[in-house]
Amino acid sequence: MSSSWLRENTRDTEKFRILFNENIAYGYYRNLLALKPYGIVLNLLTIAAAAAIIYYKPDFACCRG
């Protein structure tokens, strides 16, 4: 059985609702997995920025009353 035959014969989303929902969930999972490295890098940059702010203690003299 070829995959193209299977795709063509299971396109009816009403009749094959479980398969359709599983395909949606699988696609969502793959997209999240693909974005994981970007999320990790963004988190590390945020931690580095917060550490730099804490370490250098910026002087907010312009904002004092």
N, CA, C and O atoms as a MOPAC input file, in Angstrom:
PM7 MOZYME 1SCF
protein

 N      0.85500 1    -1.16600 1     0.00000 1
 C      0.00000 1     0.00000 1     0.00000 1
 C      0.90400 1     1.23300 1     0.00000 1
 O      1.77300 1     1.36600 1     0.86200 1
 N      0.70800 1     2.10300 1    -0.93100 1
 C      1.55300 1     3.28700 1    -0.99900 1
 C      0.94200 1     4.41800 1    -0.17100 1
 O     -0.26400 1     4.45600 1     0.07400 1
 N      1.79600 1     5.31900 1     0.24500 1
 C      1.32500 1     6.43300 1     1.07300 1
 C      0.44400 1     7.38500 1     0.27900 1
 O     -0.46400 1     7.99300 1     0.84500 1
 N      0.68700 1     7.52800 1    -1.00400 1
 C     -0.16600 1     8.41300 1    -1.81600 1
 C     -1.59400 1     7.85500 1    -1.90500 1
 O     -2.55800 1     8.61900 1    -1.85800 1
 N     -1.73300 1     6.54600 1    -2.03300 1
 C     -3.05600 1     5.93500 1    -2.07000 1
 C     -3.77000 1     6.17900 1    -0.74400 1
 O     -4.95900 1     6.49700 1    -0.71900 1
 N     -3.03800 1     6.02800 1     0.35200 1
 C     -3.62400 1     6.22100 1     1.67300 1
 C     -4.07300 1     7.66700 1     1.86900 1
 O     -5.15900 1     7.91200 1     2.39400 1
 N     -3.24600 1     8.62500 1     1.45300 1
 C     -3.62600 1    10.03800 1     1.57000 1
 C     -4.87700 1    10.33700 1     0.75600 1
 O     -5.79200 1    11.00000 1     1.24400 1
 N     -4.92100 1     9.86400 1    -0.45100 1
 C     -6.05800 1    10.15700 1    -1.32100 1
 C     -7.35500 1     9.54100 1    -0.80400 1
 O     -8.43000 1    10.10600 1    -1.00300 1
 N     -7.26500 1     8.39300 1    -0.14800 1
 C     -8.47400 1     7.70600 1     0.29500 1
 C     -8.87200 1     8.03400 1     1.72900 1
 O     -9.82800 1     7.45800 1     2.24900 1
 N     -8.16300 1     8.94000 1     2.36800 1
 C     -8.53500 1     9.33200 1     3.73800 1
 C     -8.67100 1    10.85400 1     3.85600 1
 O     -8.47500 1    11.40100 1     4.94200 1
 N     -8.99500 1    11.53300 1     2.78200 1
 C     -9.12700 1    12.98900 1     2.80200 1
 C    -10.44200 1    13.47700 1     3.41200 1
 O    -10.53700 1    14.63700 1     3.81200 1
 N    -11.42800 1    12.63900 1     3.48800 1
 C    -12.72300 1    13.03100 1     4.05600 1
 C    -12.57600 1    13.22800 1     5.56300 1
 O    -12.45600 1    12.26000 1     6.31500 1
 N    -12.58700 1    14.50400 1     6.00200 1
 C    -12.33100 1    14.79800 1     7.41800 1
 C    -13.50200 1    14.41900 1     8.32300 1
 O    -13.31800 1    14.25100 1     9.52900 1
 N    -14.67800 1    14.28600 1     7.76800 1
 C    -15.81800 1    13.85300 1     8.58000 1
 C    -15.75200 1    12.35000 1     8.85700 1
 O    -16.01800 1    11.90000 1     9.97100 1
 N    -15.40100 1    11.60200 1     7.84700 1
 C    -15.34800 1    10.14800 1     7.98300 1
 C    -14.11900 1     9.70800 1     8.77600 1
 O    -14.17500 1     8.73700 1     9.53100 1
 N    -13.02000 1    10.42300 1     8.60100 1
 C    -11.75800 1    10.07300 1     9.26800 1
 C    -11.36100 1    11.17300 1    10.25400 1
 O    -10.24200 1    11.68500 1    10.21200 1
 N    -12.28500 1    11.52600 1    11.13300 1
 C    -12.08900 1    12.62000 1    12.07600 1
 C    -10.92000 1    12.36600 1    13.02600 1
 O    -10.15600 1    13.28900 1    13.30700 1
 N    -10.76300 1    11.15300 1    13.52200 1
 C     -9.67400 1    10.84400 1    14.45600 1
 C     -8.32700 1    11.00500 1    13.76500 1
 O     -7.40400 1    11.58300 1    14.33900 1
 N     -8.20500 1    10.50900 1    12.56100 1
 C     -6.96500 1    10.64800 1    11.80500 1
 C     -6.64900 1    12.12500 1    11.54000 1
 O     -5.50000 1    12.55100 1    11.65700 1
 N     -7.67600 1    12.89500 1    11.18400 1
 C     -7.49900 1    14.31900 1    10.92400 1
 C     -7.02100 1    15.04200 1    12.18200 1
 O     -6.09800 1    15.85400 1    12.11500 1
 N     -7.63200 1    14.75900 1    13.31200 1
 C     -7.22600 1    15.40100 1    14.57300 1
 C     -5.81600 1    14.99800 1    14.98200 1
 O     -5.06700 1    15.82100 1    15.50800 1
 N     -5.45200 1    13.76200 1    14.75000 1
 C     -4.09300 1    13.31500 1    15.06900 1
 C     -3.07100 1    13.99400 1    14.16700 1
 O     -1.97400 1    14.32400 1    14.61900 1
 N     -3.41300 1    14.20700 1    12.90600 1
 C     -2.50700 1    14.91300 1    11.99500 1
 C     -2.31600 1    16.36200 1    12.42000 1
 O     -1.21300 1    16.89900 1    12.31700 1
 N     -3.37500 1    16.99400 1    12.89400 1
 C     -3.26600 1    18.36900 1    13.39900 1
 C     -2.35500 1    18.40200 1    14.61600 1
 O     -1.47700 1    19.25900 1    14.71100 1
 N     -2.55400 1    17.48100 1    15.54100 1
 C     -1.73300 1    17.44000 1    16.75400 1
 C     -0.26800 1    17.16800 1    16.41200 1
 O      0.63200 1    17.75900 1    17.00800 1
 N     -0.03800 1    16.29100 1    15.47200 1
 C      1.33500 1    15.97500 1    15.06000 1
 C      2.01300 1    17.19700 1    14.43900 1
 O      3.17700 1    17.47800 1    14.72500 1
 N      1.29100 1    17.91400 1    13.59600 1
 C      1.85000 1    19.11400 1    12.98000 1
 C      2.15100 1    20.18100 1    14.01500 1
 O      3.17800 1    20.85300 1    13.92800 1
 N      1.27900 1    20.34500 1    14.98600 1
 C      1.49900 1    21.31900 1    16.06200 1
 C      2.74600 1    20.94300 1    16.85800 1
 O      3.56200 1    21.80500 1    17.18000 1
 N      2.89100 1    19.66700 1    17.17200 1
 C      4.06200 1    19.19400 1    17.91800 1
 C      5.34800 1    19.42900 1    17.13100 1
 O      6.35100 1    19.86300 1    17.69600 1
 N      5.32200 1    19.14600 1    15.83900 1
 C      6.52100 1    19.36000 1    15.01000 1
 C      6.90200 1    20.82600 1    14.94400 1
 O      8.08600 1    21.15900 1    14.98900 1
 N      5.91400 1    21.71300 1    14.83700 1
 C      6.20000 1    23.14200 1    14.79800 1
 C      6.81400 1    23.60900 1    16.11000 1
 O      7.76300 1    24.39300 1    16.10200 1
 N      6.28800 1    23.13800 1    17.23700 1
 C      6.85000 1    23.51700 1    18.53200 1
 C      8.26500 1    22.98000 1    18.68200 1
 O      9.14000 1    23.66900 1    19.20700 1
 N      8.49100 1    21.77300 1    18.23100 1
 C      9.81900 1    21.18100 1    18.32800 1
 C     10.81700 1    21.95100 1    17.46500 1
 O     11.97800 1    22.10000 1    17.84900 1
 N     10.38600 1    22.43100 1    16.32600 1
 C     11.26400 1    23.19700 1    15.44700 1
 C     11.61500 1    24.55200 1    16.05400 1
 O     12.69000 1    25.08400 1    15.77800 1
 N     10.73300 1    25.12300 1    16.87200 1
 C     10.97100 1    26.42500 1    17.48600 1
 C     11.73600 1    26.33200 1    18.80300 1
 O     12.13200 1    27.35800 1    19.35500 1
 N     11.94600 1    25.13900 1    19.30700 1
 C     12.59600 1    24.96600 1    20.59800 1
 C     13.98900 1    25.59800 1    20.67400 1
 O     14.27800 1    26.26100 1    21.67100 1
 N     14.87000 1    25.43100 1    19.67900 1
 C     16.19400 1    26.07000 1    19.76800 1
 C     16.11400 1    27.58900 1    19.85700 1
 O     16.89600 1    28.20900 1    20.57800 1
 N     15.17100 1    28.19900 1    19.12700 1
 C     15.01300 1    29.64900 1    19.18900 1
 C     14.54100 1    30.07900 1    20.57900 1
 O     14.98500 1    31.10300 1    21.09800 1
 N     13.66100 1    29.31500 1    21.16700 1
 C     13.17800 1    29.61600 1    22.51600 1
 C     14.29100 1    29.52100 1    23.54400 1
 O     14.37500 1    30.35100 1    24.44900 1
 N     15.14300 1    28.51900 1    23.41000 1
 C     16.25800 1    28.36100 1    24.34700 1
 C     17.22900 1    29.53100 1    24.21500 1
 O     17.67500 1    30.07900 1    25.22300 1
 N     17.55900 1    29.91700 1    22.99100 1
 C     18.47100 1    31.04800 1    22.76800 1
 C     17.86800 1    32.32900 1    23.32700 1
 O     18.56900 1    33.10900 1    23.97200 1
 N     16.58300 1    32.55900 1    23.09000 1
 C     15.93000 1    33.76000 1    23.59700 1
 C     15.93900 1    33.78500 1    25.12300 1
 O     16.16200 1    34.84000 1    25.71700 1
 N     15.70300 1    32.66000 1    25.75800 1
 C     15.74900 1    32.58500 1    27.22100 1
 C     17.15100 1    32.86800 1    27.74100 1
 O     17.30800 1    33.57500 1    28.73600 1
 N     18.16600 1    32.32700 1    27.08700 1
 C     19.54000 1    32.57300 1    27.53000 1
 C     19.91700 1    34.04700 1    27.36800 1
 O     20.59600 1    34.60700 1    28.22900 1
 N     19.48500 1    34.67600 1    26.28100 1
 C     19.74500 1    36.10100 1    26.09800 1
 C     19.03500 1    36.94400 1    27.16200 1
 O     19.59000 1    37.93000 1    27.64700 1
 N     17.83600 1    36.56200 1    27.51600 1
 C     17.09300 1    37.27500 1    28.55200 1
 C     17.78300 1    37.14100 1    29.90000 1
 O     17.87700 1    38.11400 1    30.64900 1
 N     18.26700 1    35.94600 1    30.21300 1
 C     18.99100 1    35.73800 1    31.47200 1
 C     20.27200 1    36.55400 1    31.48500 1
 O     20.61700 1    37.14600 1    32.50700 1
 N     20.98600 1    36.59200 1    30.35700 1
 C     22.22300 1    37.37400 1    30.27500 1
 C     21.93200 1    38.86500 1    30.43500 1
 O     22.68700 1    39.56400 1    31.11100 1
 N     20.87700 1    39.35600 1    29.84100 1
 C     20.52000 1    40.77500 1    29.96900 1
 C     20.14000 1    41.10700 1    31.40600 1
 O     20.53800 1    42.14900 1    31.92700 1
 N     19.38100 1    40.24100 1    32.04500 1
 C     19.00100 1    40.47200 1    33.43800 1
 C     20.22600 1    40.44800 1    34.34900 1
 O     20.33600 1    41.26300 1    35.26500 1
 N     21.14500 1    39.51800 1    34.10200 1
 C     22.36700 1    39.44200 1    34.90400 1
 C     23.21900 1    40.68900 1    34.70000 1
 O     23.81600 1    41.18900 1    35.65300 1
 N     23.28400 1    41.19400 1    33.47800 1
 C     24.05900 1    42.40900 1    33.19400 1
 C     23.44200 1    43.61100 1    33.90100 1
 O     24.16600 1    44.44700 1    34.44100 1
 N     22.13800 1    43.70400 1    33.90500 1
 C     21.47000 1    44.81800 1    34.59500 1
 C     21.72900 1    44.75000 1    36.09000 1
 O     21.99300 1    45.77200 1    36.72300 1
 N     21.65800 1    43.55700 1    36.65700 1
 C     21.91200 1    43.40200 1    38.09700 1
 C     23.37200 1    43.69700 1    38.41700 1
 O     23.65800 1    44.35600 1    39.41600 1
 N     24.28600 1    43.23000 1    37.60000 1
 C     25.72000 1    43.40500 1    37.86100 1
 C     26.15600 1    44.86000 1    37.72200 1
 O     26.89900 1    45.36200 1    38.56500 1
 N     25.70800 1    45.54000 1    36.67700 1
 C     26.16700 1    46.89900 1    36.41200 1
 C     25.34800 1    47.96800 1    37.14200 1
 O     25.76900 1    49.12300 1    37.20200 1
 N     24.20100 1    47.61100 1    37.69000 1
 C     23.33600 1    48.52700 1    38.44800 1
 C     23.26800 1    49.90000 1    37.78800 1
 O     23.94000 1    50.82700 1    38.24100 1
 N     22.48600 1    50.05300 1    36.74700 1
 C     22.43900 1    51.33100 1    36.03400 1
 C     21.94700 1    52.46200 1    36.93300 1
 O     21.08400 1    52.26100 1    37.78800 1
 N     22.50300 1    53.64400 1    36.73000 1
 C     22.13100 1    54.81200 1    37.50800 1
 C     20.99600 1    55.51800 1    36.78100 1
 O     21.15800 1    55.99100 1    35.65600 1
 N     19.86400 1    55.58000 1    37.43000 1
 C     18.70700 1    56.23000 1    36.84400 1
 C     18.56900 1    57.64100 1    37.40300 1
 O     17.48900 1    58.03200 1    37.84600 1
 N     19.66000 1    58.40700 1    37.38500 1
 C     19.67300 1    59.74200 1    37.94600 1
 C     18.71500 1    60.67800 1    37.19200 1
 O     18.17300 1    61.61900 1    37.77000 1
 N     18.52100 1    60.41300 1    35.93100 1
 C     17.64100 1    61.28100 1    35.14900 1
 C     16.19500 1    61.18200 1    35.62100 1
 O     15.39700 1    62.08500 1    35.37200 1
 N     15.85900 1    60.10100 1    36.29300 1
 C     14.46800 1    59.86600 1    36.65200 1
 C     14.15400 1    60.16700 1    38.11300 1
 O     13.00900 1    60.02700 1    38.54200 1
 N     15.13800 1    60.57000 1    38.86100 1
 C     14.90500 1    60.87500 1    40.27900 1
 C     14.27200 1    62.24800 1    40.42600 1
 O     14.48900 1    63.14000 1    39.60600 1
 N     13.49400 1    62.40100 1    41.47300 1
 C     12.76200 1    63.63700 1    41.70700 1
 C     13.46300 1    64.69200 1    42.43900 1
 O     12.89900 1    65.76200 1    42.67000 1

